[in-house]
Amino acid sequence: MRKPVVALWVVSLTLCLALQPLVAIKAQSANDLPDSDEFFQRNSRTGPERDHTRKIEDLLKRMTLEERVGQMTQLAIGMIVDGRDQDVKIDPAKLDKAIVKYGVGSILNVSDQALTLDTWHEIISQIQDMATKKTRLGIPVIYGIDSIHGANYVQGATLFPQEIGMAATFNPELMRRAAEITAIETRAAAIPWSFSPVLDLGRNPLWPRFWETFGEDPYLAKVMGVAFVRGLEGADVSSQSQVASSLKHYMGYSFPLTGRDRTPAWIPENYLREYFLPTFDAAVKAGARTIMINSGEINGVPGHVNRHILTDILRTELGFKGFVVSDWEDIKKLVTTWRIAADEKEATRLAIMAGIDMSMVPNDYSFADHLLALVKEGAVPQSRIDEAVRRILRVKFELGLFEKAMPNVSLKSKFALPEYRQVSLQAARESITLLKNANNILPLAKTTKVLVTGPTSDSLVSLNNGWTYVWQGSEEALYPKDRHTIRKAIEAKIGAGNVIFVQGTKITRAPGPSNSTPTDQEEEVDIPAAVRAAQNVDVIVLALGEGSYCETPGNITDLTIGEPQLRLAEALKATGKPIVLVLVEGRPRIINRIADNVNAVVMAYNPSNEGGTAIADVLFGDFNPSGKLPFTYPRTPNGLINYDHKPFETQNTAFGNMAFNPQFKFGEGLSYTTFAYSDLRLGKQMFSANEELPVSVTVKNTGNRAGQEAVLVYVRDLVASISPPNRRLRRFAKISLEPGQSRTLTFKLRRDDLSFISADNKPTVEPGEFEVNVGGLTQKFTLK
Ligand code: BGC
């Protein structure tokens, strides 16, 4: 049974609690704004760690080889339960085999659907009871789960916008708060470990996991990633309101040549380090306990056997102390997909010797059997096993599992609080990005008569996307009944009498080729009815985009938005009524055929269960939008160029009509007020790499509404030995300004902000001229 969600709205109190971080920002003096750098520096530090070495060594000494290998084994929950959906129950014989016979150290995920807190408590208490009381040494299991945008596998938990939307908020405080709530609600289910955040970069919009990322920029993703880790792990990860994080998917997973999931990437090491390493580097330094590995391959070497990446870089360079978990079945895939090993035993040897500490096997006992044999034969040294087991035990000790493995029923009182929902609503609102607003058609008056139409206009599935109650997020029946779709939220805001709803087209799930996992299929429903209805309204709210998908089932052959949706938009255009296009999508689907026909474009990403309300708040002016695009929105299917492209790509003379010309630019995002930037000043014109360079700029709210503005600071290296990008984001700060108010912000740039990875794969700073660019203003300086 579903646990009803308590919808208690104590508005003033909740607002006050939920907006605490934002209020805190406002309360600071103008010189003391927590810009991205201050936030980053503060959150990159971890407190003193408790030393568990003695306990670990004592335990390890007493463990048999079988028990050690067991700790390195992770099984899916399906291996220990019977029954489906909500009737899932522990099978005592299966559990005994896993925990007592094999000494399995970790179990993961949900069997089919999100479970209630009570069911989780039942399952986890049986697992931990067996592990702590029926095994020789009583080592607790570390249960892991994909809490991707909230505790999405726990019924009734608070869900947040997917990472791509969180990035658009440019508000790391909000990200950290969302992750704190995710940790509380995951721990409340007695689960101490989350497979998040995703720290891959969304630099190729074809990739079906694009929405799981913080977008294309390494700096923004790094700051947001650290916020996520600190929110999950907190100052004391053993506390009952924190969980261990798992950074994923280390590294380069998001940039396959074809854009398809789990296919080869070619990334030279200098670019790996320039673009794909910084998020992981920063999150490791912020104390992250575990890391999950890239399921794909780079330069012909599968992530799971890449010793250079897994050991030389991760351990020796970054100093990572936690443990490395494989991704799903990825040791087997070394044989079946990548064919770099003739059999699974050899694959196991390669992966373990490369640096995998725990194998997400997850559906049989092959890993433990092979690894045991390998150690007995001397093909894997016992020291390598001990190293992995020490790391796993350390995280178990740090999480406090040896003292508190059993569910704590009192944590229920910290679950699904109304104030959490308010944070989700605020995040959804701050993510929404206004990309076009011709003649200020938005905000709409609440007396407007509106036609609401389009496949995403009445769908919580689209608002959420994957990792929502089920892996693919696709089961509408599992969504809470009391949350508003866009249609319901608009009806609630302006009265059902002012709203006509016609679906127009729909996106459904149908089996893919050869009956594989279902994927989105689109069809027309009633376009003529939508056109007729349009005659009777003032404005059309046309909600287009995508259904839900996750990982490989989300692969597409064309980035263009579905043809039925384009036909709907074109038919509506012919009515002459103004159109407000709302995009609910996990990646930028091409809309150039209709973009000029619509009067406004509102990018909503996947804002989750409060997203309908947040969209209505923006459309009708109850919230002034402040989101900025965390990626480049391409105009054409082949125009996939990131904002930090090479300078020649903007020069029309060289590229003619092929020059960089996206539909919308990285960092774009309008407000209902206007901001004027002035007085961009640098502390010095000549500066040496060991100094700080102060950069100040004044931002004024020149409109007549209060608004928030994300101020983005870019740096451009004019000449460098690796051809320099057009510009790179180096700082940001989100501020609030009343009408007429202005504020001078001072950022400090350092050596790192001017460096790049040279041909010998090292961070390098080269003297010469640079430019700082903020809000369209530019200043030059010289590095001595
Ligand atoms: C995904 C991971 C996820 C794991 C466990 C894999 O297929 O790539 O991101 O954490 O499954 O669900």
PDB file of N, CA, C and O and ligand atoms in Angstrom, residues 108-109 146 195 209 212 248-249 253 262 292 295 327-328 360 467 551, ligand 1:
ATOM      1  N   LEU A 108      21.879  -4.010  -3.221  1.00  0.00           N
ATOM      2  CA  LEU A 108      21.475  -2.725  -3.793  1.00  0.00           C
ATOM      3  C   LEU A 108      20.065  -2.702  -4.345  1.00  0.00           C
ATOM      4  O   LEU A 108      19.527  -3.728  -4.745  1.00  0.00           O
ATOM      5  N   ASN A 109      19.571  -1.485  -4.323  1.00  0.00           N
ATOM      6  CA  ASN A 109      18.384  -1.042  -5.043  1.00  0.00           C
ATOM      7  C   ASN A 109      17.081  -1.669  -4.624  1.00  0.00           C
ATOM      8  O   ASN A 109      16.958  -2.317  -3.610  1.00  0.00           O
ATOM      9  N   ASP A 146      19.861   4.034  -5.550  1.00  0.00           N
ATOM     10  CA  ASP A 146      19.944   5.214  -6.412  1.00  0.00           C
ATOM     11  C   ASP A 146      18.993   6.295  -5.919  1.00  0.00           C
ATOM     12  O   ASP A 146      17.878   6.426  -6.408  1.00  0.00           O
ATOM     13  N   PHE A 195      23.784   6.114  -4.558  1.00  0.00           N
ATOM     14  CA  PHE A 195      24.581   6.163  -5.787  1.00  0.00           C
ATOM     15  C   PHE A 195      24.358   7.502  -6.488  1.00  0.00           C
ATOM     16  O   PHE A 195      23.779   7.581  -7.575  1.00  0.00           O
ATOM     17  N   ARG A 209      21.495  10.128 -20.637  1.00  0.00           N
ATOM     18  CA  ARG A 209      21.593  10.461 -19.221  1.00  0.00           C
ATOM     19  C   ARG A 209      21.948  11.934 -19.031  1.00  0.00           C
ATOM     20  O   ARG A 209      22.333  12.353 -17.938  1.00  0.00           O
ATOM     21  N   GLU A 212      20.693  13.700 -16.067  1.00  0.00           N
ATOM     22  CA  GLU A 212      21.250  13.301 -14.770  1.00  0.00           C
ATOM     23  C   GLU A 212      22.482  14.131 -14.426  1.00  0.00           C
ATOM     24  O   GLU A 212      23.040  13.983 -13.342  1.00  0.00           O
ATOM     25  N   LYS A 248      29.675   9.322  -9.602  1.00  0.00           N
ATOM     26  CA  LYS A 248      29.639   8.446 -10.770  1.00  0.00           C
ATOM     27  C   LYS A 248      29.491   9.277 -12.027  1.00  0.00           C
ATOM     28  O   LYS A 248      29.043  10.412 -11.948  1.00  0.00           O
ATOM     29  N   HIS A 249      29.899   8.741 -13.164  1.00  0.00           N
ATOM     30  CA  HIS A 249      30.510   7.415 -13.370  1.00  0.00           C
ATOM     31  C   HIS A 249      31.920   7.697 -13.835  1.00  0.00           C
ATOM     32  O   HIS A 249      32.093   8.118 -14.979  1.00  0.00           O
ATOM     33  N   TYR A 253      32.296   8.885 -19.048  1.00  0.00           N
ATOM     34  CA  TYR A 253      31.140   8.063 -19.472  1.00  0.00           C
ATOM     35  C   TYR A 253      30.172   8.841 -20.362  1.00  0.00           C
ATOM     36  O   TYR A 253      29.542   8.287 -21.247  1.00  0.00           O
ATOM     37  N   ARG A 262      26.704   3.875 -23.048  1.00  0.00           N
ATOM     38  CA  ARG A 262      27.613   2.728 -22.951  1.00  0.00           C
ATOM     39  C   ARG A 262      28.209   2.330 -24.286  1.00  0.00           C
ATOM     40  O   ARG A 262      28.242   1.152 -24.657  1.00  0.00           O
ATOM     41  N   MET A 292      31.722   5.257  -8.300  1.00  0.00           N
ATOM     42  CA  MET A 292      31.275   4.205  -9.228  1.00  0.00           C
ATOM     43  C   MET A 292      31.883   4.467 -10.603  1.00  0.00           C
ATOM     44  O   MET A 292      32.066   5.612 -10.999  1.00  0.00           O
ATOM     45  N   SER A 295      30.822   2.748 -17.182  1.00  0.00           N
ATOM     46  CA  SER A 295      30.448   1.498 -17.858  1.00  0.00           C
ATOM     47  C   SER A 295      30.935   1.407 -19.285  1.00  0.00           C
ATOM     48  O   SER A 295      30.779   0.369 -19.919  1.00  0.00           O
ATOM     49  N   ASP A 327      30.008  -0.621 -11.850  1.00  0.00           N
ATOM     50  CA  ASP A 327      28.612  -0.407 -12.226  1.00  0.00           C
ATOM     51  C   ASP A 327      28.008  -1.775 -12.538  1.00  0.00           C
ATOM     52  O   ASP A 327      28.670  -2.818 -12.469  1.00  0.00           O
ATOM     53  N   TRP A 328      26.738  -1.740 -12.883  1.00  0.00           N
ATOM     54  CA  TRP A 328      25.894  -2.935 -13.030  1.00  0.00           C
ATOM     55  C   TRP A 328      26.505  -3.960 -14.003  1.00  0.00           C
ATOM     56  O   TRP A 328      26.678  -3.651 -15.177  1.00  0.00           O
ATOM     57  N   MET A 360      29.441  -4.829  -8.442  1.00  0.00           N
ATOM     58  CA  MET A 360      27.972  -4.866  -8.511  1.00  0.00           C
ATOM     59  C   MET A 360      27.659  -6.010  -9.467  1.00  0.00           C
ATOM     60  O   MET A 360      27.479  -5.813 -10.661  1.00  0.00           O
ATOM     61  N   TRP A 467      14.382   7.297 -12.808  1.00  0.00           N
ATOM     62  CA  TRP A 467      14.693   7.180 -11.377  1.00  0.00           C
ATOM     63  C   TRP A 467      13.561   7.771 -10.531  1.00  0.00           C
ATOM     64  O   TRP A 467      13.791   8.523  -9.589  1.00  0.00           O
ATOM     65  N   GLU A 551      19.050   5.721 -19.004  1.00  0.00           N
ATOM     66  CA  GLU A 551      20.105   4.868 -19.550  1.00  0.00           C
ATOM     67  C   GLU A 551      19.800   4.429 -20.998  1.00  0.00           C
ATOM     68  O   GLU A 551      19.156   5.159 -21.740  1.00  0.00           O
TER      69      GLU A 551
HETATM   70  C1  BGC B   1      23.622   2.694 -13.655  1.00  0.00           C
HETATM   71  C2  BGC B   1      24.113   3.321 -12.373  1.00  0.00           C
HETATM   72  C3  BGC B   1      23.279   2.849 -11.212  1.00  0.00           C
HETATM   73  C4  BGC B   1      23.302   1.332 -11.174  1.00  0.00           C
HETATM   74  C5  BGC B   1      22.502   0.749 -10.021  1.00  0.00           C
HETATM   75  C6  BGC B   1      23.459   1.187 -13.539  1.00  0.00           C
HETATM   76  O1  BGC B   1      22.833   0.660 -14.636  1.00  0.00           O
HETATM   77  O2  BGC B   1      24.526   2.983 -14.693  1.00  0.00           O
HETATM   78  O3  BGC B   1      24.057   4.715 -12.489  1.00  0.00           O
HETATM   79  O4  BGC B   1      23.747   3.385 -10.020  1.00  0.00           O
HETATM   80  O5  BGC B   1      22.753   0.834 -12.373  1.00  0.00           O
HETATM   81  O6  BGC B   1      21.160   0.969 -10.219  1.00  0.00           O
END
